[in-house]
Amino acid sequence: MAIERTFSIIKPDAVERNLIGDILKMITEAGLKIKGMRMIHMSKEQAEGFYAVHKERPFFGELVEYMTSGPVVVSCLEGENAIENYRKLMGATNPEQAEEGTIRARFGQNIQNNSCHGSDAPDTARNEVAFFFNEDELVG
Ligand code: CDP
Ligand code: MG
């Protein structure tokens, strides 16, 4: 299995409830290494660009409002099979359907405020990492 990179966001609902440490602990205990990390407050343009794939979806406007409602922690994670491993660690989009012990089952509030984001495939992972990080920042 190859070493991969993936992109993570600790979303505003989790930052607001002081859960950054709990979520990073789950990430590192899962064997994912933090290559780069930053706390930011996304602009509307950034959130719209990041979630452009969802722009026709009925929840797009509320999603952008939510993602810009407070600070988030963006990071680039690296490890064996990192994309799929981090998706498994997050759990299903809807916290009610997320497997026990996952980030979303433990901390997610509802299908929107679900505490974390993770890339879903190698091409999106590459694009999402590049959306927020320059290659020379990824030194961890
Ligand atoms: O984040 P994930 O890849 O699991 O789900 P997605 O289908 O790519 O949706 C992106 C994000 O939009 C979700 O994580 C939710 O925050 C939000 N969403 C929502 O507000 N309402 C939905 N019905 C579906 C997703
Ligand atoms: Mg997605």
Coordinates of N, CA and C and ligand atoms in Angstrom, one line a residue:
M1 N 0.9 -1.2 0.0 CA 0.0 0.0 0.0 C 0.9 1.3 0.0
A2 N 0.5 2.2 -0.8 CA 1.4 3.4 -1.0 C 1.1 4.4 0.1
I3 N 2.2 5.2 0.4 CA 2.1 6.4 1.3 C 1.3 7.5 0.5
E4 N 0.3 8.0 1.1 CA -0.6 9.0 0.4 C -0.7 10.3 1.3
R5 N -1.1 11.3 0.6 CA -1.5 12.5 1.4 C -2.9 12.8 1.2
T6 N -3.5 13.3 2.3 CA -4.9 13.7 2.2 C -5.1 15.1 2.9
F7 N -6.3 15.7 2.7 CA -6.5 17.0 3.2 C -7.6 16.9 4.2
S8 N -7.4 17.6 5.3 CA -8.4 17.6 6.4 C -8.8 19.0 6.8
I9 N -10.1 19.1 7.2 CA -10.5 20.4 7.9 C -11.2 20.0 9.2
I10 N -10.8 20.6 10.3 CA -11.6 20.5 11.5 C -12.5 21.7 11.4
K11 N -13.8 21.4 11.3 CA -14.8 22.4 10.9 C -15.2 23.4 12.0
P12 N -15.9 24.5 11.7 CA -16.2 25.5 12.7 C -16.9 24.9 14.0
D13 N -17.8 23.9 13.8 CA -18.6 23.4 15.0 C -17.6 22.8 16.0
A14 N -16.6 22.1 15.5 CA -15.6 21.5 16.4 C -14.7 22.4 17.0
V15 N -14.2 23.4 16.2 CA -13.3 24.4 16.8 C -14.0 25.2 17.9
E16 N -15.2 25.6 17.6 CA -16.1 26.3 18.5 C -16.2 25.6 19.9
R17 N -16.3 24.3 19.8 CA -16.5 23.5 21.0 C -15.2 23.0 21.6
N18 N -14.1 23.6 21.2 CA -12.8 23.3 21.7 C -12.3 21.8 21.5
L19 N -12.6 21.3 20.4 CA -12.4 19.9 20.1 C -11.1 19.6 19.2
I20 N -10.4 20.7 18.9 CA -9.2 20.5 18.0 C -8.3 19.4 18.6
G21 N -8.0 19.5 19.9 CA -7.0 18.5 20.5 C -7.6 17.1 20.4
D22 N -8.8 16.9 20.7 CA -9.4 15.6 20.7 C -9.3 15.0 19.3
I23 N -9.7 15.8 18.3 CA -9.7 15.3 16.9 C -8.3 15.0 16.4
L24 N -7.3 15.9 16.7 CA -5.9 15.7 16.3 C -5.4 14.4 17.0
K25 N -5.8 14.2 18.2 CA -5.3 13.0 18.9 C -5.8 11.7 18.1
M26 N -7.1 11.7 17.7 CA -7.6 10.6 17.0 C -6.9 10.4 15.6
I27 N -6.6 11.6 15.0 CA -5.8 11.5 13.7 C -4.4 10.9 13.9
T28 N -3.7 11.4 14.9 CA -2.3 10.9 15.0 C -2.3 9.5 15.6
E29 N -3.3 9.1 16.4 CA -3.4 7.7 16.9 C -3.7 6.7 15.8
A30 N -4.4 7.3 14.7 CA -4.7 6.4 13.6 C -3.5 6.2 12.7
G31 N -2.3 6.8 13.0 CA -1.1 6.6 12.3 C -0.9 7.7 11.2
L32 N -1.8 8.7 11.1 CA -1.6 9.7 10.1 C -0.7 10.8 10.7
K33 N 0.3 11.2 9.8 CA 1.3 12.2 10.2 C 0.8 13.6 9.7
I34 N 1.0 14.6 10.5 CA 0.6 16.0 10.1 C 1.8 16.6 9.4
K35 N 1.6 16.8 8.1 CA 2.7 17.4 7.3 C 2.6 18.9 7.3
G36 N 1.4 19.5 7.5 CA 1.3 20.9 7.5 C -0.1 21.3 8.1
M37 N -0.1 22.4 8.8 CA -1.4 22.7 9.6 C -1.5 24.2 9.8
R38 N -2.7 24.7 9.7 CA -2.9 26.2 9.9 C -4.3 26.4 10.4
M39 N -4.5 27.4 11.2 CA -5.8 27.8 11.7 C -6.2 29.0 10.8
I40 N -7.4 29.0 10.2 CA -7.8 30.1 9.3 C -9.2 30.4 9.5
H41 N -9.7 31.5 9.1 CA -11.1 31.8 9.0 C -11.3 32.0 7.5
M42 N -12.0 31.1 6.9 CA -12.2 31.1 5.4 C -13.1 32.3 5.0
S43 N -12.7 32.8 3.9 CA -13.6 33.9 3.2 C -14.7 33.1 2.5
K44 N -15.7 33.9 2.1 CA -16.8 33.3 1.3 C -16.3 32.8 0.0
E45 N -15.3 33.5 -0.6 CA -14.8 33.1 -1.9 C -14.0 31.8 -1.8
Q46 N -13.2 31.7 -0.7 CA -12.5 30.4 -0.4 C -13.5 29.2 -0.3
A47 N -14.5 29.4 0.6 CA -15.4 28.3 0.8 C -16.2 28.0 -0.4
E48 N -16.6 28.9 -1.2 CA -17.3 28.7 -2.5 C -16.4 27.9 -3.4
G49 N -15.1 28.3 -3.5 CA -14.2 27.7 -4.4 C -13.9 26.2 -3.9
F50 N -13.7 26.1 -2.6 CA -13.3 24.8 -2.1 C -14.5 23.8 -2.3
Y51 N -15.7 24.2 -2.1 CA -16.9 23.3 -2.3 C -17.6 23.5 -3.6
A52 N -16.9 24.0 -4.7 CA -17.5 24.3 -6.0 C -18.2 23.1 -6.6
V53 N -17.7 21.9 -6.3 CA -18.3 20.7 -6.8 C -19.8 20.5 -6.3
H54 N -20.1 21.2 -5.2 CA -21.5 21.1 -4.6 C -22.3 22.3 -5.0
K55 N -21.9 23.2 -5.9 CA -22.6 24.5 -6.0 C -24.0 24.4 -6.5
E56 N -24.4 23.3 -7.2 CA -25.8 23.1 -7.6 C -26.6 22.4 -6.5
R57 N -26.0 22.0 -5.4 CA -26.8 21.3 -4.4 C -27.6 22.2 -3.5
P58 N -28.8 21.8 -3.0 CA -29.6 22.7 -2.3 C -29.0 23.2 -1.0
F59 N -28.0 22.4 -0.5 CA -27.4 22.8 0.8 C -26.2 23.8 0.6
F60 N -25.8 24.1 -0.6 CA -24.6 24.9 -0.9 C -24.5 26.2 -0.1
G61 N -25.6 27.0 -0.2 CA -25.5 28.3 0.4 C -25.3 28.2 1.9
E62 N -26.0 27.3 2.6 CA -25.9 27.1 4.0 C -24.5 26.5 4.4
L63 N -24.0 25.7 3.5 CA -22.7 25.1 3.7 C -21.6 26.2 3.7
V64 N -21.7 27.1 2.8 CA -20.7 28.2 2.7 C -20.8 29.1 3.9
E65 N -22.1 29.4 4.3 CA -22.3 30.2 5.5 C -21.7 29.6 6.7
Y66 N -21.9 28.3 6.9 CA -21.4 27.5 8.0 C -19.9 27.5 8.0
M67 N -19.3 27.2 6.8 CA -17.8 27.0 6.8 C -17.1 28.4 7.0
T68 N -17.8 29.5 6.8 CA -17.2 30.8 7.1 C -17.7 31.4 8.4
S69 N -18.4 30.6 9.2 CA -19.0 31.1 10.5 C -18.0 31.3 11.6
G70 N -16.8 30.7 11.4 CA -15.8 30.7 12.5 C -14.5 30.1 12.0
P71 N -13.5 30.1 12.8 CA -12.2 29.5 12.4 C -12.3 28.0 12.2
V72 N -11.4 27.5 11.3 CA -11.2 26.1 11.1 C -9.7 25.8 11.1
V73 N -9.4 24.5 11.2 CA -8.0 24.0 11.1 C -7.9 23.2 9.9
V74 N -7.0 23.7 9.0 CA -6.8 22.9 7.7 C -5.4 22.2 7.9
S75 N -5.4 20.9 7.4 CA -4.1 20.2 7.5 C -3.9 19.3 6.4
C76 N -2.7 19.0 6.1 CA -2.3 18.0 5.1 C -1.8 16.8 6.0
L77 N -2.4 15.6 5.8 CA -2.1 14.4 6.5 C -1.4 13.4 5.6
E78 N -0.5 12.6 6.1 CA 0.2 11.7 5.3 C 0.3 10.3 6.0
G79 N 0.2 9.2 5.2 CA 0.3 7.9 5.8 C 0.0 6.8 4.8
E80 N 0.1 5.6 5.2 CA -0.3 4.5 4.4 C -1.8 4.6 4.1
N81 N -2.2 4.6 2.8 CA -3.7 4.5 2.5 C -4.4 5.7 3.2
A82 N -3.8 6.9 3.3 CA -4.3 7.9 4.1 C -5.7 8.4 3.7
I83 N -6.0 8.4 2.4 CA -7.3 9.0 2.0 C -8.4 8.1 2.6
E84 N -8.3 6.8 2.3 CA -9.4 5.9 2.8 C -9.4 5.8 4.3
N85 N -8.2 5.7 4.9 CA -8.1 5.6 6.4 C -8.7 6.8 7.1
Y86 N -8.5 8.0 6.6 CA -9.0 9.2 7.2 C -10.6 9.2 7.0
R87 N -11.0 8.8 5.8 CA -12.5 8.8 5.6 C -13.1 7.8 6.6
K88 N -12.5 6.7 6.8 CA -13.0 5.7 7.8 C -13.0 6.3 9.2
L89 N -11.9 7.0 9.5 CA -11.9 7.6 10.9 C -12.9 8.6 11.1
M90 N -13.3 9.4 10.0 CA -14.3 10.4 10.1 C -15.7 9.8 10.3
G91 N -16.0 8.7 9.6 CA -17.4 8.1 9.6 C -18.3 8.8 8.6
A92 N -19.5 8.3 8.5 CA -20.4 8.8 7.5 C -20.7 10.3 7.6
T93 N -21.1 10.9 6.5 CA -21.4 12.3 6.4 C -22.4 12.7 7.5
N94 N -23.5 11.9 7.6 CA -24.5 12.1 8.7 C -24.1 11.4 10.0
P95 N -23.8 12.2 11.0 CA -23.3 11.6 12.3 C -24.2 10.5 12.8
E96 N -25.5 10.6 12.5 CA -26.4 9.6 13.0 C -26.1 8.2 12.4
Q97 N -25.5 8.3 11.2 CA -25.2 7.0 10.5 C -23.7 6.6 10.6
A98 N -23.0 7.4 11.3 CA -21.5 7.2 11.4 C -21.3 6.1 12.4
E99 N -20.3 5.2 12.1 CA -19.9 4.1 12.9 C -19.4 4.6 14.3
E100 N -19.7 3.8 15.3 CA -19.3 4.2 16.7 C -17.8 4.4 16.7
G101 N -17.3 5.4 17.5 CA -15.9 5.6 17.6 C -15.3 6.5 16.6
T102 N -16.1 6.8 15.5 CA -15.5 7.7 14.5 C -15.7 9.2 15.0
I103 N -14.9 10.1 14.3 CA -15.0 11.5 14.7 C -16.4 12.0 14.6
R104 N -17.1 11.7 13.5 CA -18.4 12.3 13.4 C -19.4 11.7 14.3
A105 N -19.3 10.4 14.6 CA -20.2 9.8 15.6 C -19.9 10.4 17.0
R106 N -18.7 10.7 17.3 CA -18.4 11.2 18.7 C -18.7 12.7 18.8
F107 N -18.5 13.4 17.7 CA -18.5 14.9 17.9 C -19.5 15.6 16.9
G108 N -19.9 15.0 15.8 CA -20.8 15.7 14.9 C -22.2 16.0 15.5
Q109 N -22.7 17.1 15.1 CA -24.0 17.6 15.6 C -25.2 17.2 14.7
N110 N -24.9 17.3 13.4 CA -25.9 17.0 12.4 C -25.2 16.9 11.0
I111 N -26.0 16.7 10.0 CA -25.4 16.3 8.7 C -24.6 17.5 8.1
Q112 N -24.9 18.7 8.6 CA -24.0 19.9 8.1 C -22.8 20.1 9.1
N113 N -23.2 20.2 10.4 CA -22.1 20.5 11.4 C -21.5 19.1 11.8
N114 N -20.7 18.5 10.9 CA -20.3 17.2 11.2 C -18.8 17.1 11.5
S115 N -18.2 18.3 12.0 CA -17.0 18.4 12.6 C -15.7 18.2 11.8
C116 N -15.8 17.5 10.7 CA -14.5 17.3 9.9 C -14.8 17.1 8.4
H117 N -13.7 17.4 7.6 CA -13.7 17.1 6.2 C -12.5 16.3 5.9
G118 N -12.6 15.4 4.9 CA -11.5 14.6 4.4 C -11.7 14.4 2.9
S119 N -10.6 14.5 2.2 CA -10.6 14.3 0.7 C -11.2 12.9 0.4
D120 N -11.8 12.7 -0.7 CA -12.5 11.4 -1.0 C -11.8 10.6 -2.1
A121 N -10.7 11.1 -2.7 CA -10.0 10.4 -3.8 C -8.7 11.1 -4.0
P122 N -7.7 10.4 -4.7 CA -6.4 10.9 -4.9 C -6.4 12.3 -5.7
D123 N -7.3 12.4 -6.7 CA -7.3 13.7 -7.4 C -7.8 14.9 -6.6
T124 N -8.9 14.6 -5.8 CA -9.4 15.7 -4.9 C -8.4 16.0 -3.8
A125 N -7.7 14.9 -3.3 CA -6.8 15.1 -2.2 C -5.7 16.1 -2.7
R126 N -5.1 15.8 -3.9 CA -4.1 16.7 -4.5 C -4.6 18.1 -4.6
N127 N -5.8 18.2 -5.2 CA -6.3 19.6 -5.4 C -6.6 20.3 -4.1
E128 N -7.1 19.6 -3.2 CA -7.5 20.3 -1.9 C -6.3 20.7 -1.1
V129 N -5.2 19.8 -1.1 CA -4.0 20.2 -0.4 C -3.4 21.4 -1.1
A130 N -3.4 21.5 -2.4 CA -2.8 22.6 -3.2 C -3.7 23.9 -3.0
F131 N -5.0 23.7 -2.7 CA -5.8 24.9 -2.5 C -5.4 25.7 -1.3
F132 N -4.8 25.0 -0.3 CA -4.5 25.7 1.0 C -3.0 25.7 1.3
F133 N -2.2 24.9 0.7 CA -0.8 24.8 1.1 C 0.1 24.9 -0.1
N134 N 1.3 25.6 0.1 CA 2.4 25.5 -0.9 C 3.2 24.2 -0.5
E135 N 3.8 23.6 -1.5 CA 4.6 22.4 -1.3 C 5.7 22.6 -0.3
D136 N 6.3 23.8 -0.3 CA 7.4 24.0 0.7 C 7.0 24.2 2.1
E137 N 5.7 24.3 2.4 CA 5.2 24.3 3.8 C 5.0 22.9 4.3
L138 N 5.0 21.9 3.5 CA 4.7 20.6 3.9 C 5.9 19.8 4.4
V139 N 6.4 20.2 5.5 CA 7.7 19.7 6.0 C 7.6 18.6 7.1
G140 N 6.4 18.6 7.8 CA 6.2 17.7 9.0 C 6.6 16.3 8.7
Ligands
CDP1 O1 -18.0 15.6 3.8 P1 -18.5 14.4 3.0 O2 -17.5 14.1 1.8 O3 -18.7 13.2 3.8 O4 -19.9 14.8 2.3 P2 -20.3 15.6 1.0 O5 -21.5 14.9 0.4 O6 -19.1 15.8 0.1 O7 -20.8 17.0 1.5 C1 -19.9 18.0 1.9 C2 -20.4 18.7 3.2 O8 -21.6 19.3 2.9 C3 -20.7 17.7 4.3 O9 -19.6 17.2 5.0 C4 -21.7 18.5 5.1 O10 -21.0 19.5 6.0 C5 -22.5 19.3 4.1 N1 -23.8 18.6 3.7 C6 -24.9 19.2 4.2 O11 -24.9 20.3 4.8 N2 -26.2 18.6 3.8 C7 -26.2 17.5 3.1 N3 -27.4 16.9 2.8 C8 -25.0 16.9 2.7 C9 -23.8 17.5 3.0
MG2 MG -17.1 15.2 0.1

